[in-house]
Tab-separated table of C-alpha atoms and ligand atoms in Angstrom:
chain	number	residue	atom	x	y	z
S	1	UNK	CA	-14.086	7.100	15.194
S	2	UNK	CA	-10.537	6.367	16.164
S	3	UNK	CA	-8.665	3.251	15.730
S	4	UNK	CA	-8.524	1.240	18.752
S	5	UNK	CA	-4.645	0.395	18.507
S	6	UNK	CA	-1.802	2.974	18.851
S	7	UNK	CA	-0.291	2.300	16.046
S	8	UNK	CA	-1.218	1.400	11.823
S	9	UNK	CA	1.735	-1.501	11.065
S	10	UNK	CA	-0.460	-4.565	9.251
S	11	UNK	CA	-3.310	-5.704	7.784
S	12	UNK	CA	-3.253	-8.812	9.323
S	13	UNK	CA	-3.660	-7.687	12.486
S	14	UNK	CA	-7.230	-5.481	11.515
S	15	UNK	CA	-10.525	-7.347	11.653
S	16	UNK	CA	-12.908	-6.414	9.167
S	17	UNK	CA	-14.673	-3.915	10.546
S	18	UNK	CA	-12.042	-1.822	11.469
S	19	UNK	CA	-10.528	-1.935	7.496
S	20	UNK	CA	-14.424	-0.949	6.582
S	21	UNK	CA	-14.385	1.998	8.811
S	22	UNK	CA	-10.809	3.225	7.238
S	23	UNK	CA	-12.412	3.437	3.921
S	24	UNK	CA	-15.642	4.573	4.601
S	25	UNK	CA	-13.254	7.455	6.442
S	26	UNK	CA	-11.181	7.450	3.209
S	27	UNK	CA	-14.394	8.055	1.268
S	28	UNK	CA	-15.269	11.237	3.090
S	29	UNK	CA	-11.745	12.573	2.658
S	30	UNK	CA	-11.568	12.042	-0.638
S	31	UNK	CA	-13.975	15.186	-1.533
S	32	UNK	CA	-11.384	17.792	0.590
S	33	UNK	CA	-8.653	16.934	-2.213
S	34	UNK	CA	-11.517	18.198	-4.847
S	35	UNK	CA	-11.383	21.563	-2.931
S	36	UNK	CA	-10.535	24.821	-4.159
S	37	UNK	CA	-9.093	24.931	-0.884
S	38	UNK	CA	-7.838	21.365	-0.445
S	39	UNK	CA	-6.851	21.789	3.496
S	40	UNK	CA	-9.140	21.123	7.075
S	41	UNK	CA	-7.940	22.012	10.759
S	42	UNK	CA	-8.754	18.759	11.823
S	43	UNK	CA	-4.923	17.648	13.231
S	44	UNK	CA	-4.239	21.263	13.839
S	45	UNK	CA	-0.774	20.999	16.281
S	46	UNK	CA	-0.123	17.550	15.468
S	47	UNK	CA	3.485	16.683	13.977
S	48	UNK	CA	3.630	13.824	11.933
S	49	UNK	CA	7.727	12.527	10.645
S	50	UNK	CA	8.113	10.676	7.480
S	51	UNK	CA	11.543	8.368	8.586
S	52	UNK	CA	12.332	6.962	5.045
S	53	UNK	CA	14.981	4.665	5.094
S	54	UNK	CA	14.394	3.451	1.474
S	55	UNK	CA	12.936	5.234	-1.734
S	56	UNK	CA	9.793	6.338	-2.355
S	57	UNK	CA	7.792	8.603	-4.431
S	58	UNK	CA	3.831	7.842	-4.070
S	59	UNK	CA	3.932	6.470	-0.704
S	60	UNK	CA	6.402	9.216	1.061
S	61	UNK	CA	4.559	12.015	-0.865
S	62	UNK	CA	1.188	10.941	-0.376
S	63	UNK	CA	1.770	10.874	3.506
S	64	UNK	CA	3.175	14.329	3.564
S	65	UNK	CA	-0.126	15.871	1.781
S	66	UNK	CA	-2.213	13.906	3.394
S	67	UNK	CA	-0.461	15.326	6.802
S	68	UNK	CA	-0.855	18.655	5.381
S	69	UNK	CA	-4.692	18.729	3.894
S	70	UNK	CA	-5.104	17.885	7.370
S	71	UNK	CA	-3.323	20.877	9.129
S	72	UNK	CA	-0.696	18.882	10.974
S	73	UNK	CA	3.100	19.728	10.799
S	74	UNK	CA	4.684	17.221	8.529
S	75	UNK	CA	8.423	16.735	8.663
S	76	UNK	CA	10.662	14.471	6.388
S	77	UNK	CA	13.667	12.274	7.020
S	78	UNK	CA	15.746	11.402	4.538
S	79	UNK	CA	17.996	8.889	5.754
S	80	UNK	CA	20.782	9.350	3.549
S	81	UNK	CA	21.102	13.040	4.829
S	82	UNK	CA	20.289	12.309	8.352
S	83	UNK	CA	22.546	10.605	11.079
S	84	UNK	CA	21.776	7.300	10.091
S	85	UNK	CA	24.364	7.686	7.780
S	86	UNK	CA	26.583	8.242	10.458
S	87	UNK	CA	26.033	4.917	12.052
S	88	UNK	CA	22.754	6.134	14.136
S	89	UNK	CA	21.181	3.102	15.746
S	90	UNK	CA	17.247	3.135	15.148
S	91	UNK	CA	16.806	2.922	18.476
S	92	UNK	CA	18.536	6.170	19.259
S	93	UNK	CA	16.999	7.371	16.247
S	94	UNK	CA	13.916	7.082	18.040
S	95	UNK	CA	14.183	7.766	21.158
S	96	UNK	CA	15.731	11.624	19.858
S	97	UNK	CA	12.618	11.861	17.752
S	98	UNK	CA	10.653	10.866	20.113
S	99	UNK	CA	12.326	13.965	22.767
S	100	UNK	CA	10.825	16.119	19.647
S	101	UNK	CA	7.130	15.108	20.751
S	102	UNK	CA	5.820	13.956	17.383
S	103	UNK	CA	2.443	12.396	17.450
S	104	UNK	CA	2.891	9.889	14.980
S	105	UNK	CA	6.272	8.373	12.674
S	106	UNK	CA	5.603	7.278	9.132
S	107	UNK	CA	8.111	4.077	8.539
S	108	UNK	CA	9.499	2.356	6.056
S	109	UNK	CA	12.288	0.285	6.640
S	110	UNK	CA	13.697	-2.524	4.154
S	111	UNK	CA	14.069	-5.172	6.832
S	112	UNK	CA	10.632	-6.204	8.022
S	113	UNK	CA	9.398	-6.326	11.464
S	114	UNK	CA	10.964	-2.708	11.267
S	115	UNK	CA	7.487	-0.413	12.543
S	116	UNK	CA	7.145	-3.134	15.608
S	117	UNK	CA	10.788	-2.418	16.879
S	118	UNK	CA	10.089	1.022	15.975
S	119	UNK	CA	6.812	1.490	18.229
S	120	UNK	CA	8.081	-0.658	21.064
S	121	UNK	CA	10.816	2.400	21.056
S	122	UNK	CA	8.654	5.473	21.161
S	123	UNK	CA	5.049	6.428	22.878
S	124	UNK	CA	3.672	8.132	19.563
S	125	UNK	CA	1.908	6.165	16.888
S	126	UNK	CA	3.892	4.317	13.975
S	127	UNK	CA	2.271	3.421	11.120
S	128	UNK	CA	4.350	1.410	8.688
S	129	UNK	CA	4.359	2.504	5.660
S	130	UNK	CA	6.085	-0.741	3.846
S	131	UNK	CA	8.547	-3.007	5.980
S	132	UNK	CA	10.534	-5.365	3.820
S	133	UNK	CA	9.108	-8.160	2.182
S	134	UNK	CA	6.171	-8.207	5.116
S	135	UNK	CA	3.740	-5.992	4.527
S	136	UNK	CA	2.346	-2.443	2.881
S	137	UNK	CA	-0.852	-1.808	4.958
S	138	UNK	CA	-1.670	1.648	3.145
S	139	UNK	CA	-1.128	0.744	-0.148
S	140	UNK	CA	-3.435	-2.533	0.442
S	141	UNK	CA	-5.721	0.103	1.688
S	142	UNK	CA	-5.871	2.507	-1.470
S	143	UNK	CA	-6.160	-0.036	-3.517
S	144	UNK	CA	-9.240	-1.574	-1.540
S	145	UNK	CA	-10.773	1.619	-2.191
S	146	UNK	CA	-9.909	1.828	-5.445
S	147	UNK	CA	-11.265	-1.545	-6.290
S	148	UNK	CA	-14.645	-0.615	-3.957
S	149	UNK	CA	-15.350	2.935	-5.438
S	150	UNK	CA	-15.102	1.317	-9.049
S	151	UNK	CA	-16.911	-2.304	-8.542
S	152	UNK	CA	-19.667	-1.148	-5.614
S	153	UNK	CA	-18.157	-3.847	-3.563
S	154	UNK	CA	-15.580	-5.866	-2.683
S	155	UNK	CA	-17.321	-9.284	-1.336
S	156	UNK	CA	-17.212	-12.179	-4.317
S	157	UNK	CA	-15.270	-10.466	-6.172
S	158	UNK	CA	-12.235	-12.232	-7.939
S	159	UNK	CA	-8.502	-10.804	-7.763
S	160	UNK	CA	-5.776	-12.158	-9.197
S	161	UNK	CA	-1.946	-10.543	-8.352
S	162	UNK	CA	0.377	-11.588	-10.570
S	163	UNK	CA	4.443	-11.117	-10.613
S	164	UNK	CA	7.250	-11.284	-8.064
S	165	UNK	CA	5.126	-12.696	-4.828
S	166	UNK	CA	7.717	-13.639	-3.164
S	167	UNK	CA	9.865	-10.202	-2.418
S	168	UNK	CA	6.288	-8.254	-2.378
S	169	UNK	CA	4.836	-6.954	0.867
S	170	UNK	CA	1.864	-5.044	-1.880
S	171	UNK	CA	0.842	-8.581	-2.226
S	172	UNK	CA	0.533	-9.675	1.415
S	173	UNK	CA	-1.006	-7.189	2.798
S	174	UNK	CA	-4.079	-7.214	-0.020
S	175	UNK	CA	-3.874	-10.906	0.445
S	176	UNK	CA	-5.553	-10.242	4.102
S	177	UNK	CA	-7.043	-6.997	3.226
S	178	UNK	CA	-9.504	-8.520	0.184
S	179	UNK	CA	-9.869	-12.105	1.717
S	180	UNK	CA	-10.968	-10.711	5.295
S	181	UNK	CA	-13.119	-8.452	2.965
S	182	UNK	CA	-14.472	-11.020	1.003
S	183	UNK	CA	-12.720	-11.366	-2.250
S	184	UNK	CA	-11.502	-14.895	-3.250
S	185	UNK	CA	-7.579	-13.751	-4.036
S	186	UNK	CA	-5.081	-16.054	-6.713
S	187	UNK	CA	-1.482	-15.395	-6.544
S	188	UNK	CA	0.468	-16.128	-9.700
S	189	UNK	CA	3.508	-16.084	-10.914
S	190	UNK	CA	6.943	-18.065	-11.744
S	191	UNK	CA	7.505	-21.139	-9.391
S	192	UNK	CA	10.814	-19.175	-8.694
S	193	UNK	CA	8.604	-16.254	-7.205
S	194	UNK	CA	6.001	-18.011	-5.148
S	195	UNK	CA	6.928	-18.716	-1.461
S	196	UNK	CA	5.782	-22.333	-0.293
S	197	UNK	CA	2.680	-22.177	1.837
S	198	UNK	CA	1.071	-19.480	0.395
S	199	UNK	CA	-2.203	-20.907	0.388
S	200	UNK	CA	-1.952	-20.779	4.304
S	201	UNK	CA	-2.822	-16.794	3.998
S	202	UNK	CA	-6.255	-17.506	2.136
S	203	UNK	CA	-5.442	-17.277	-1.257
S	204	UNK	CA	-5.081	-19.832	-4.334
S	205	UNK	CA	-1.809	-20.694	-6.323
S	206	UNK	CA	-1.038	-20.974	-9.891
S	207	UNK	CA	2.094	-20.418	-12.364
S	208	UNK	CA	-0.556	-20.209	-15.284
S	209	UNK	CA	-0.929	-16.521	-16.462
S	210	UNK	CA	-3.892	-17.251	-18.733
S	211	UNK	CA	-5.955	-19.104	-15.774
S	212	UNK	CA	-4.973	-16.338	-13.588
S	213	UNK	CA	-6.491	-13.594	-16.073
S	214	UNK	CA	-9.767	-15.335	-16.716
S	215	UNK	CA	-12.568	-15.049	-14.732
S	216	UNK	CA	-10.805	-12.088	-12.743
S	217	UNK	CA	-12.547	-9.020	-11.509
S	218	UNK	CA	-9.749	-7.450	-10.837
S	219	UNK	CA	-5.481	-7.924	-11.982
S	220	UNK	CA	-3.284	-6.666	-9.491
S	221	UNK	CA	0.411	-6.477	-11.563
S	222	UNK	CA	3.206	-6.735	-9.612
S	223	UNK	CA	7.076	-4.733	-9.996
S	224	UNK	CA	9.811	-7.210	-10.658
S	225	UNK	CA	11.920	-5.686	-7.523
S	226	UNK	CA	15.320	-6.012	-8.932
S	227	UNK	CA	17.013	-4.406	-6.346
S	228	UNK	CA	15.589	-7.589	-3.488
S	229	UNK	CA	16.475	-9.984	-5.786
S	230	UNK	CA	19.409	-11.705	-4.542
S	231	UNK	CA	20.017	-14.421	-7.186
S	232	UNK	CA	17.995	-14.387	-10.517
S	233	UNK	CA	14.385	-15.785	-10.076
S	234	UNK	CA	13.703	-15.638	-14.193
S	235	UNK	CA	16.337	-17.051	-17.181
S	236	UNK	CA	15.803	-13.090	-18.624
S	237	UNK	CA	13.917	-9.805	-18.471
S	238	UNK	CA	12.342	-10.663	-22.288
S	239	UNK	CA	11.838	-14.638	-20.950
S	240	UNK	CA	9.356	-12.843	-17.682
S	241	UNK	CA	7.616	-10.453	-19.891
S	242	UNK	CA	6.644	-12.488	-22.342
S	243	UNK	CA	5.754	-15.131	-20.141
S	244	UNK	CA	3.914	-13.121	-17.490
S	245	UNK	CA	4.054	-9.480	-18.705
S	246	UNK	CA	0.509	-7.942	-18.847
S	247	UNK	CA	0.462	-6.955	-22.727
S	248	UNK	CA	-3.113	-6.356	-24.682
S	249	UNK	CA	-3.132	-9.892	-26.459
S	250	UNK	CA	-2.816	-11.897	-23.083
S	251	UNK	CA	-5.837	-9.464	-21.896
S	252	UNK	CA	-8.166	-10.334	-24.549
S	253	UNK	CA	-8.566	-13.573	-22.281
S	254	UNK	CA	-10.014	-11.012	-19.279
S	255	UNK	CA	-13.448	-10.256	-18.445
S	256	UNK	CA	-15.119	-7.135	-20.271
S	257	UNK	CA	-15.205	-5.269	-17.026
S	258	UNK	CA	-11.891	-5.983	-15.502
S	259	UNK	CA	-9.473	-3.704	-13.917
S	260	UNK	CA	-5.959	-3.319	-13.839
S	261	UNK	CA	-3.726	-2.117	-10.989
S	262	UNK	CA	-0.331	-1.863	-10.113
S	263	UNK	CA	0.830	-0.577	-6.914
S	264	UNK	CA	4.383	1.503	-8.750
S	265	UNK	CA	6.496	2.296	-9.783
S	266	UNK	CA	6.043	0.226	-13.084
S	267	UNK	CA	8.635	-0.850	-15.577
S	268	UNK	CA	6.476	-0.487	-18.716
S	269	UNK	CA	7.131	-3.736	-21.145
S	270	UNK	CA	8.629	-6.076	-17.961
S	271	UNK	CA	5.541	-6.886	-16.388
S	272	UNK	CA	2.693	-4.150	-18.087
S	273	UNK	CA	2.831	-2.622	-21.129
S	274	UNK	CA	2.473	0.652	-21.914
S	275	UNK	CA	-0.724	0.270	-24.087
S	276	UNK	CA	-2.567	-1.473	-20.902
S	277	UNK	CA	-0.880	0.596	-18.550
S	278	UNK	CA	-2.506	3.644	-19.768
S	279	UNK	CA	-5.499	1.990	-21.092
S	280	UNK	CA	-8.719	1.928	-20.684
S	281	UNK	CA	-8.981	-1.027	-18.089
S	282	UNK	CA	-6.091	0.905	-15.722
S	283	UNK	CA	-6.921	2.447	-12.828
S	284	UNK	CA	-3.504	2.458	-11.809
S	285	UNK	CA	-3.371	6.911	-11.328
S	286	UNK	CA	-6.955	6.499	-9.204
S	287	UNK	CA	-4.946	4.122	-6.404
S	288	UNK	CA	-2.467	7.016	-6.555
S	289	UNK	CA	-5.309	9.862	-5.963
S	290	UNK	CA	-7.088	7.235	-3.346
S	291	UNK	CA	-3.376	6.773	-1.645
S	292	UNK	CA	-3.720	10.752	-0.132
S	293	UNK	CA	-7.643	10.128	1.212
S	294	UNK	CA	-6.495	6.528	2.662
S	295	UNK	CA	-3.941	8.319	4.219
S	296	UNK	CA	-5.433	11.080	5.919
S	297	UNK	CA	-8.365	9.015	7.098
S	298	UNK	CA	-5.290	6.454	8.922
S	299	UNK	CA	-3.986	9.668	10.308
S	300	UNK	CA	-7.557	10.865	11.277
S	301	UNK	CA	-8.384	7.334	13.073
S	302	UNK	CA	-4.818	7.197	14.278
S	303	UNK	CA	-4.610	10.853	15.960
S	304	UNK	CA	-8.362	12.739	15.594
S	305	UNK	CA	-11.680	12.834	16.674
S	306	UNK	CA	-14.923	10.926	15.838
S	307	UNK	CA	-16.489	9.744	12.056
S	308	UNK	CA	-18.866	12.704	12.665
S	309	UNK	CA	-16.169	15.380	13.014
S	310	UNK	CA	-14.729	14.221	9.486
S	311	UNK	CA	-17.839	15.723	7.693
S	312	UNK	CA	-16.087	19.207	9.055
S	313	UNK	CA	-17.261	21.932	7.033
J	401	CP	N1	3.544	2.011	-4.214
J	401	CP	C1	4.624	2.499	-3.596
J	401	CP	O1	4.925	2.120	-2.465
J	401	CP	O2	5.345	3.411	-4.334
J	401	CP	P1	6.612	4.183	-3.769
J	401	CP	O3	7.717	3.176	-3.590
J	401	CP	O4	6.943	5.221	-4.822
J	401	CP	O5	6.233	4.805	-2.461
């Protein structure tokens, strides 16, 4: 089954069905990383080019094996050694990859709209892989997984993403992704860090940490991004944590069966600690292991064949 869109650059713009079929994909793809042998010939001759132009550990490397479990060429850009530095337009930066014939361009870009620009440039696919303070569709995808593989579902479920709304593009694109899904979604966090209107994408608001914990399914901790923070949003680092840092006494007010994620990188005792961090409630290193199977199922829908072909042998 292939995507019925050129390119992978939002949540918001997938219905339903179409983020269903991704991780149903996903969930076939996950059992090739469990391999002796963890590579298929699936995109055999396709070139895939990870254009970076901020950092990124999980996101950039997942991509790249992803490309490469799947038998495509995988090429990365790493802006500051490229000739962006040099004053290279993104345009032209495009339009010179694009005279290289890739088949698709992994984004991320710190301004958003970023991927759209980028795929009105070129003919190949773009799929963004986190555009500013807009949106994060793959991570919003591994972490629907995530939440699916462990809970059996994701309809009526209850999530609650707590932290630094405002600068995070994690928290909009899993806004659309669990609400179009099912999930009723709360949003939390200081006044300072909640956009006005957020209610418009589907979700509730509060500032109160314990309300936000109880009765949650599922607690989605969000990075304090200090480095999009343009004036300070919190009176101190110690003030945030203790106010809305995820710490094992503020969890006893959680459901048995909750789960933790966070999206990373985390800064263990800002807003999680380490103890829940690496507890038992975190499944914060299966969203990384889900991130490569998400990823190679957008590149499969994005640039292969049919659902059937995915059970290759
Ligand atoms: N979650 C995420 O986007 O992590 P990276 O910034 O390391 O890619």
């Amino acid at each position: 089954m292939r995507l019925k869109r050129k390119d992978l650059l939002g949540i918001e713009e997938l219905e339903r069905g179409e983020i269903e079929q991704i991780l149903s994909t996903a969930e076939s793809f996950k059992e090739v990383s469990a391999r002796e042998i963890k590579k298929v010939p699936t995109l055999r001759g396709k070139t895939v080019i990870n254009l970076f132009y901020e950092p990124s550990t999980r996101t950039r490397t997942s991509f790249e094996i992803a490309a490469k479990r799947m038998s495509a060429d995988a090429v990365n850009i790493s802006v500051s050694t490229s000739s962006v530095a040099k004053g290279e337009t993104l345009k032209d930066t495009a339009k010179n990859l694009e005279a290289m014939r890739p088949d698709c361009i992994v984004v991320r870009h710190l301004s958003s709209g970023t991927p759209q620009m980028l795929s009105k440039y070129v003919s190949c696919s773009v799929v963004n892989a986190g555009d500013g303070a807009h949106e994060h569709p793959s991570q919003a995808l591994l972490d629907m997984l995530t939440v699916k593989e462990k809970k059996g579902r994701i309809d009526g479920l209850k999530l609650s993403i707590i932290g630094d709304i405002t600068h995070s593009r994690v928290a909009r694109s899993n806004i659309y992704g669990f609400t179009k899904l099912g999930a009723e979604v709360t949003v939390c966090g200081p006044p300072t860090m909640i956009p006005p209107g957020m209610e418009r994408l589907g979700c509730s608001v509060t500032t109160d940490m314990t309300e936000a914990i109880r009765g949650a399914d599922v607690i989605m901790m969000l990075r304090i991004q200090m480095e999009r923070q343009k004036e300070s949003l919190f009176p101190s680092v110690r003030e945030y944590s203790r106010l809305y840092g995820l710490d094992d006494a503020k969890l006893k007010g959680a459901k048995d069966d909750v789960i933790i994620l966070h999206p990373g990188p985390i800064n263990r005792g800002v807003e999680i600690s380490s103890e829940v961090a690496d507890g038992p409630y975190s499944l914060i290193l299966d969203q990384v292991t889900n991130g490569v199977a998400v990823r190679m199922a957008i590149f499969y829908m994005l640039l292969g064949g049919t659902r059937e072909e995915a059970q290759f042998k």
